[in-house]
């Protein structure tokens, strides 16, 4: 039996952050993971360059049953705070678009940053062994990890969600939470490509074609690129709305989100011999399919009413996904340990003193573009300050 002040389950972004912060406060911390290397999701993120935060990471860009829960942690550890840490470690970075910050070099630099911070706090990191029995008695938690058993008054659940299982992701955090009587909001894949049924096979024939659109599900709307795939729809705009999409709902696409009302009638007046496909300003294969579906050729041969109807459909084209590509292709998970069970300031379970949940394991899910990493840093910081 090895005694510590805190045991952190998970050596990903949130877990390493919590361990480092607690260790640098003088706590004796051990971080445990079944993976053979730390930060595997970090390493594959951002095309290997890690989109490590977003300058616009405020609570209104996160999904949760309690939309206010993330405010406290995000307000106390901001994107600028993590950026200062990045710069302190000499990591050069750039802003890509929409506030997304990436390493100039490699995502491995972020893992090394976190491990360096853990080393500065004297954190013990143990990898490559399965988690075994977890107990709780006399205000102490015990965790079996391989052949060793650890004991501490604080246990931090930072094992993430089940997205990208090929990296070893599991739903173990939910199992542990339920064992301690905590509620779990039903987890589902998020930031994930959507699949289309056979009736929309014509669009699947456009595999590889991308266009700048506005995608909508309910009140959520995102103006970014959509990509047609051999199975359905992907690209940033689709990944964003997928977090809001529920089975049975349509996805609405505006193929000309910047067009002014009446643009097709004006195009007809200016160039009556132009075809609809040529006037759309979209990739040729996509424009041809849309024009075929609308049944329009030369603009001059179409009535103003027909063009107005084509405008309406192009601004509100409905797709009917029959599912998603699931946790295997999902970047993150919507749902997780209920925020109603946790303190928004410390991430501690209200009914189980000493038990904490952070990162993707919690029912807080950010938009695409560095938001989920910022939640990992902020929630990890909050727990690290409290254990």
C-alpha positions as semicolon CSV with decimal commas, in nm:
position;residue;x (nm);y (nm);z (nm)
1;X;0,000;0,000;0,000
2;X;0,143;0,338;-0,107
3;X;0,000;0,648;0,059
4;X;-0,054;0,980;-0,122
5;X;-0,257;1,297;-0,072
6;X;-0,436;1,251;-0,405
7;X;-0,479;0,983;-0,669
8;X;-0,555;1,100;-1,024
9;X;-0,709;0,844;-1,256
10;X;-0,603;0,930;-1,611
11;X;-0,286;1,077;-1,758
12;X;-0,450;1,282;-2,030
13;X;-0,477;1,660;-2,044
14;X;-0,713;1,713;-1,751
15;X;-0,549;1,454;-1,527
16;X;-0,193;1,576;-1,580
17;X;-0,306;1,935;-1,526
18;X;-0,478;1,851;-1,197
19;X;-0,180;1,645;-1,081
20;X;0,069;1,920;-1,166
21;X;-0,129;2,194;-0,993
22;X;-0,182;1,984;-0,680
23;X;0,180;1,869;-0,675
24;X;0,308;2,224;-0,699
25;X;0,090;2,310;-0,400
26;X;0,288;2,057;-0,198
27;X;0,048;1,764;-0,229
28;X;0,185;1,413;-0,281
29;X;0,014;1,300;-0,601
30;X;0,014;0,986;-0,811
31;X;-0,138;0,978;-1,161
32;X;-0,242;0,635;-1,290
33;X;-0,330;0,524;-1,643
34;X;-0,375;0,193;-1,820
35;X;-0,219;0,337;-2,138
36;X;0,151;0,286;-2,201
37;X;0,209;0,657;-2,273
38;X;0,053;0,980;-2,145
39;X;-0,159;1,226;-2,344
40;X;-0,248;1,007;-2,642
41;X;-0,544;1,225;-2,747
42;X;-0,323;1,532;-2,724
43;X;-0,072;1,375;-2,962
44;X;-0,324;1,318;-3,242
45;X;-0,509;1,648;-3,201
46;X;-0,491;1,933;-3,447
47;X;-0,327;1,721;-3,714
48;X;-0,040;1,652;-3,474
49;X;0,004;2,017;-3,377
50;X;-0,253;2,029;-3,094
51;X;-0,521;2,297;-3,102
52;X;-0,442;2,358;-2,735
53;X;-0,696;2,632;-2,657
54;X;-0,933;2,889;-2,804
55;X;-0,923;3,261;-2,731
56;X;-1,304;3,268;-2,720
57;X;-1,350;2,992;-2,461
58;X;-1,651;3,119;-2,267
59;X;-1,925;2,905;-2,112
60;X;-2,177;2,980;-2,389
61;X;-1,964;2,768;-2,624
62;X;-2,010;2,452;-2,422
63;X;-2,298;2,202;-2,407
64;X;-2,418;2,088;-2,066
65;X;-2,744;2,014;-1,888
66;X;-2,640;2,313;-1,674
67;X;-2,516;2,579;-1,918
68;X;-2,378;2,789;-1,630
69;X;-2,167;2,518;-1,468
70;X;-1,848;2,582;-1,666
71;X;-1,839;2,957;-1,594
72;X;-1,652;2,933;-1,264
73;X;-1,365;2,711;-1,379
74;X;-1,328;2,882;-1,719
75;X;-1,327;3,222;-1,549
76;X;-1,054;3,127;-1,301
77;X;-0,823;2,958;-1,550
78;X;-0,849;3,121;-1,892
79;X;-0,706;3,063;-2,237
80;X;-0,459;3,343;-2,162
81;X;-0,344;3,159;-1,850
82;X;-0,265;2,845;-2,047
83;X;-0,107;3,048;-2,325
84;X;0,126;3,206;-2,066
85;X;0,225;2,855;-1,957
86;X;0,291;2,757;-2,320
87;X;0,514;3,061;-2,367
88;X;0,694;2,997;-2,039
89;X;0,793;2,658;-2,180
90;X;0,926;2,823;-2,495
91;X;0,664;2,670;-2,724
92;X;0,597;2,882;-3,032
93;X;0,237;2,896;-3,153
94;X;0,005;3,050;-3,408
95;X;-0,362;3,141;-3,436
96;X;-0,524;2,959;-3,725
97;X;-0,885;3,082;-3,751
98;X;-1,168;3,166;-3,512
99;X;-0,939;3,198;-3,210
100;X;-0,788;2,851;-3,249
101;X;-0,429;2,831;-3,117
102;X;-0,187;2,562;-3,240
103;X;0,174;2,469;-3,172
104;X;0,411;2,571;-3,451
105;X;0,591;2,244;-3,388
106;X;0,443;1,926;-3,248
107;X;0,160;1,829;-3,013
108;X;0,425;1,637;-2,820
109;X;0,540;1,974;-2,687
110;X;0,214;2,006;-2,492
111;X;0,255;1,659;-2,342
112;X;0,613;1,745;-2,246
113;X;0,489;2,072;-2,092
114;X;0,242;1,884;-1,874
115;X;0,497;1,621;-1,774
116;X;0,744;1,897;-1,693
117;X;0,488;2,067;-1,471
118;X;0,418;1,733;-1,301
119;X;0,791;1,681;-1,245
120;X;0,814;2,029;-1,091
121;X;0,541;1,923;-0,849
122;X;0,701;1,589;-0,765
123;X;0,410;1,396;-0,917
124;X;0,448;1,020;-0,959
125;X;0,314;0,901;-1,297
126;X;0,245;0,527;-1,332
127;X;0,142;0,390;-1,672
128;X;0,080;0,067;-1,857
129;X;-0,120;-0,134;-1,604
130;X;-0,494;-0,193;-1,574
131;X;-0,699;-0,023;-1,306
132;X;-0,828;-0,276;-1,056
133;X;-1,054;-0,254;-0,752
134;X;-1,144;0,089;-0,616
135;X;-1,244;0,110;-0,252
136;X;-1,353;0,379;-0,006
137;X;-1,339;0,346;0,371
138;X;-1,243;0,566;0,665
139;X;-1,231;0,875;0,441
140;X;-0,966;0,711;0,222
141;X;-0,984;0,585;-0,135
142;X;-0,785;0,282;-0,245
143;X;-0,702;0,203;-0,608
144;X;-0,536;-0,111;-0,741
145;X;-0,316;-0,048;-1,044
146;X;-0,129;-0,348;-1,174
147;X;0,049;-0,511;-0,880
148;X;0,039;-0,198;-0,663
149;X;-0,232;-0,045;-0,447
150;X;-0,255;0,326;-0,369
151;X;-0,440;0,504;-0,090
152;X;-0,536;0,873;-0,055
153;X;-0,808;1,099;0,089
154;X;-0,872;1,244;-0,260
155;X;-0,955;1,065;-0,586
156;X;-0,977;1,258;-0,914
157;X;-1,161;1,096;-1,206
158;X;-0,995;1,220;-1,526
159;X;-1,033;0,916;-1,752
160;X;-1,226;1,099;-2,024
161;X;-1,516;0,958;-2,223
162;X;-1,552;0,665;-2,464
163;X;-1,465;0,862;-2,780
164;X;-1,178;0,723;-2,994
165;X;-1,162;0,377;-2,831
166;X;-0,863;0,279;-3,049
167;X;-0,658;0,504;-2,820
168;X;-0,781;0,308;-2,518
169;X;-1,071;0,537;-2,427
170;X;-1,342;0,379;-2,213
171;X;-1,644;0,482;-2,008
172;X;-1,481;0,374;-1,681
173;X;-1,541;0,717;-1,524
174;X;-1,916;0,660;-1,553
175;X;-1,888;0,319;-1,388
176;X;-1,691;0,464;-1,098
177;X;-1,932;0,757;-1,064
178;X;-2,237;0,527;-1,053
179;X;-2,065;0,311;-0,792
180;X;-2,047;0,616;-0,569
181;X;-2,409;0,706;-0,639
182;X;-2,346;0,990;-0,885
183;X;-2,586;1,043;-1,175
184;X;-2,460;1,021;-1,534
185;X;-2,616;1,211;-1,824
186;X;-2,649;0,968;-2,116
187;X;-2,324;0,988;-2,315
188;X;-2,335;1,015;-2,694
189;X;-2,080;1,084;-2,969
190;X;-2,003;1,451;-3,042
191;X;-1,794;1,635;-3,301
192;X;-1,861;1,335;-3,522
193;X;-1,941;1,281;-3,895
194;X;-2,308;1,209;-3,972
195;X;-2,425;0,928;-4,199
196;X;-2,691;0,957;-4,471
197;X;-2,944;0,690;-4,575
198;X;-2,956;0,528;-4,918
199;X;-3,225;0,772;-5,033
200;X;-2,959;1,045;-5,027
201;X;-2,700;0,835;-5,210
202;X;-2,667;1,101;-5,482
203;X;-2,490;1,324;-5,232
204;X;-2,264;1,040;-5,117
205;X;-2,145;1,029;-5,478
206;X;-1,989;1,371;-5,405
207;X;-1,738;1,214;-5,167
208;X;-1,442;1,445;-5,118
209;X;-1,622;1,766;-5,219
210;X;-1,619;2,048;-4,962
211;X;-1,792;2,387;-4,956
212;X;-1,829;2,683;-4,720
213;X;-2,185;2,666;-4,585
214;X;-2,392;2,740;-4,278
215;X;-2,515;2,422;-4,107
216;X;-2,805;2,431;-3,860
217;X;-2,964;2,196;-3,609
218;X;-3,237;2,358;-3,402
219;X;-3,105;2,692;-3,281
220;X;-2,739;2,593;-3,326
221;X;-2,575;2,726;-3,644
222;X;-2,217;2,723;-3,766
223;X;-2,072;2,889;-4,077
224;X;-1,774;2,675;-4,174
225;X;-1,687;2,409;-4,432
226;X;-1,899;2,100;-4,491
227;X;-1,749;1,791;-4,653
228;X;-1,936;1,518;-4,839
229;X;-1,802;1,169;-4,760
230;X;-1,872;0,820;-4,890
231;X;-2,094;0,768;-4,584
232;X;-2,254;1,109;-4,541
233;X;-2,151;1,450;-4,410
234;X;-1,843;1,577;-4,228
235;X;-1,623;1,887;-4,213
236;X;-1,609;2,150;-3,936
237;X;-1,965;2,281;-3,982
238;X;-2,112;1,930;-3,961
239;X;-1,891;1,825;-3,669
240;X;-2,011;2,133;-3,480
241;X;-2,383;2,069;-3,532
242;X;-2,340;1,695;-3,464
243;X;-2,300;1,778;-3,094
244;X;-2,654;1,919;-3,099
245;X;-2,808;1,666;-3,337
246;X;-3,046;1,396;-3,212
247;X;-3,162;1,095;-3,410
248;X;-3,465;1,185;-3,620
249;X;-3,372;1,551;-3,663
250;X;-3,285;1,719;-3,993
251;X;-2,965;1,906;-4,061
252;X;-3,032;2,225;-4,258
253;X;-2,764;2,360;-4,491
254;X;-2,747;2,710;-4,639
255;X;-2,530;2,668;-4,948
256;X;-2,500;3,045;-5,000
257;X;-2,497;3,193;-4,649
258;X;-2,356;3,529;-4,761
259;X;-2,595;3,582;-5,050
260;X;-2,840;3,876;-5,036
261;X;-3,213;3,811;-5,089
262;X;-3,300;3,804;-5,457
263;X;-2,949;3,714;-5,569
264;X;-3,062;3,457;-5,826
265;X;-3,311;3,695;-5,992
266;X;-3,035;3,957;-6,007
267;X;-2,801;3,699;-6,162
268;X;-3,068;3,623;-6,423
269;X;-3,096;3,994;-6,513
270;X;-2,719;4,027;-6,542
271;X;-2,645;3,699;-6,722
272;X;-2,960;3,532;-6,859
273;X;-2,758;3,272;-7,053
274;X;-2,575;3,158;-6,737
275;X;-2,676;2,823;-6,589
276;X;-2,784;2,781;-6,229
277;X;-2,486;2,549;-6,175
278;X;-2,253;2,819;-6,302
279;X;-2,416;3,090;-6,093
280;X;-2,395;2,906;-5,761
281;X;-2,026;2,975;-5,699
282;X;-1,984;2,625;-5,554
283;X;-1,754;2,335;-5,653
284;X;-1,864;2,217;-5,997
285;X;-1,976;1,864;-5,900
286;X;-2,184;1,994;-5,610
287;X;-2,333;2,277;-5,818
288;X;-2,437;2,032;-6,089
289;X;-2,609;1,799;-5,843
290;X;-2,797;2,086;-5,678
291;X;-2,907;2,227;-6,013
292;X;-3,024;1,882;-6,121
293;X;-3,224;1,841;-5,800
294;X;-3,380;2,184;-5,850
295;X;-3,456;2,110;-6,215
296;X;-3,312;2,438;-6,341
297;X;-3,076;2,505;-6,631
298;X;-3,032;2,848;-6,790
299;X;-3,140;3,129;-6,558
300;X;-3,313;3,317;-6,840
301;X;-3,543;3,022;-6,901
302;X;-3,667;3,020;-6,540
303;X;-3,941;3,240;-6,395
304;X;-3,861;3,477;-6,112
305;X;-4,089;3,266;-5,893
306;X;-3,893;2,949;-5,975
307;X;-3,566;3,126;-5,896
308;X;-3,705;3,258;-5,567
309;X;-3,807;2,903;-5,475
310;X;-3,459;2,777;-5,568
311;X;-3,309;3,045;-5,342
312;X;-3,530;2,932;-5,057
313;X;-3,430;2,568;-5,097
314;X;-3,061;2,648;-5,132
315;X;-3,079;2,845;-4,806
316;X;-3,259;2,565;-4,622
317;X;-3,155;2,236;-4,784
318;X;-3,260;1,951;-4,558
319;X;-3,054;1,639;-4,501
320;X;-3,194;1,350;-4,297
321;X;-2,905;1,171;-4,124
322;X;-2,978;0,817;-4,010
323;X;-2,697;0,816;-3,755
324;X;-2,338;0,912;-3,691
325;X;-2,004;0,734;-3,724
326;X;-2,018;0,674;-3,350
327;X;-1,761;0,690;-3,073
328;X;-1,497;0,541;-3,304
329;X;-1,484;0,867;-3,504
330;X;-1,615;1,111;-3,240
331;X;-1,362;1,364;-3,114
332;X;-1,541;1,402;-2,780
333;X;-1,844;1,288;-2,583
334;X;-2,161;1,482;-2,499
335;X;-2,300;1,388;-2,158
336;X;-2,114;1,229;-1,871
337;X;-2,106;1,274;-1,495
338;X;-2,389;1,511;-1,406
339;X;-2,282;1,862;-1,312
340;X;-2,563;1,861;-1,054
341;X;-2,344;1,623;-0,854
342;X;-2,038;1,850;-0,854
343;X;-1,917;2,180;-0,713
344;X;-1,854;2,417;-1,004
345;X;-1,570;2,576;-0,805
346;X;-1,376;2,266;-0,701
347;X;-1,522;1,983;-0,917
348;X;-1,573;1,781;-0,596
349;X;-1,873;1,551;-0,564
350;X;-2,123;1,709;-0,326
351;X;-2,221;1,378;-0,167
352;X;-1,880;1,208;-0,163
353;X;-1,612;1,427;-0,001
354;X;-1,272;1,377;-0,162
355;X;-1,411;1,250;-0,496
356;X;-1,358;1,479;-0,798
357;X;-1,447;1,461;-1,168
358;X;-1,285;1,670;-1,442
359;X;-1,239;1,699;-1,817
360;X;-1,438;1,498;-2,069
361;X;-1,572;1,267;-1,798
362;X;-1,803;1,552;-1,692
363;X;-2,119;1,666;-1,874
364;X;-1,944;1,968;-2,027
365;X;-1,860;1,954;-2,399
366;X;-1,703;2,233;-2,601
367;X;-1,726;2,335;-2,962
368;X;-1,467;2,224;-3,214
369;X;-1,150;2,431;-3,207
370;X;-0,959;2,400;-2,879
371;X;-1,254;2,448;-2,645
372;X;-1,237;2,097;-2,499
373;X;-0,869;2,131;-2,418
374;X;-0,942;2,458;-2,239
375;X;-1,207;2,278;-2,033
376;X;-0,948;2,011;-1,949
377;X;-0,700;2,276;-1,829
378;X;-0,961;2,480;-1,640
379;X;-1,137;2,189;-1,468
380;X;-0,801;2,025;-1,391
381;X;-0,676;2,351;-1,239
382;X;-0,992;2,380;-1,027
383;X;-0,954;2,029;-0,885
384;X;-0,577;2,067;-0,846
385;X;-0,633;2,377;-0,632
386;X;-0,883;2,192;-0,413
387;X;-0,745;1,845;-0,338
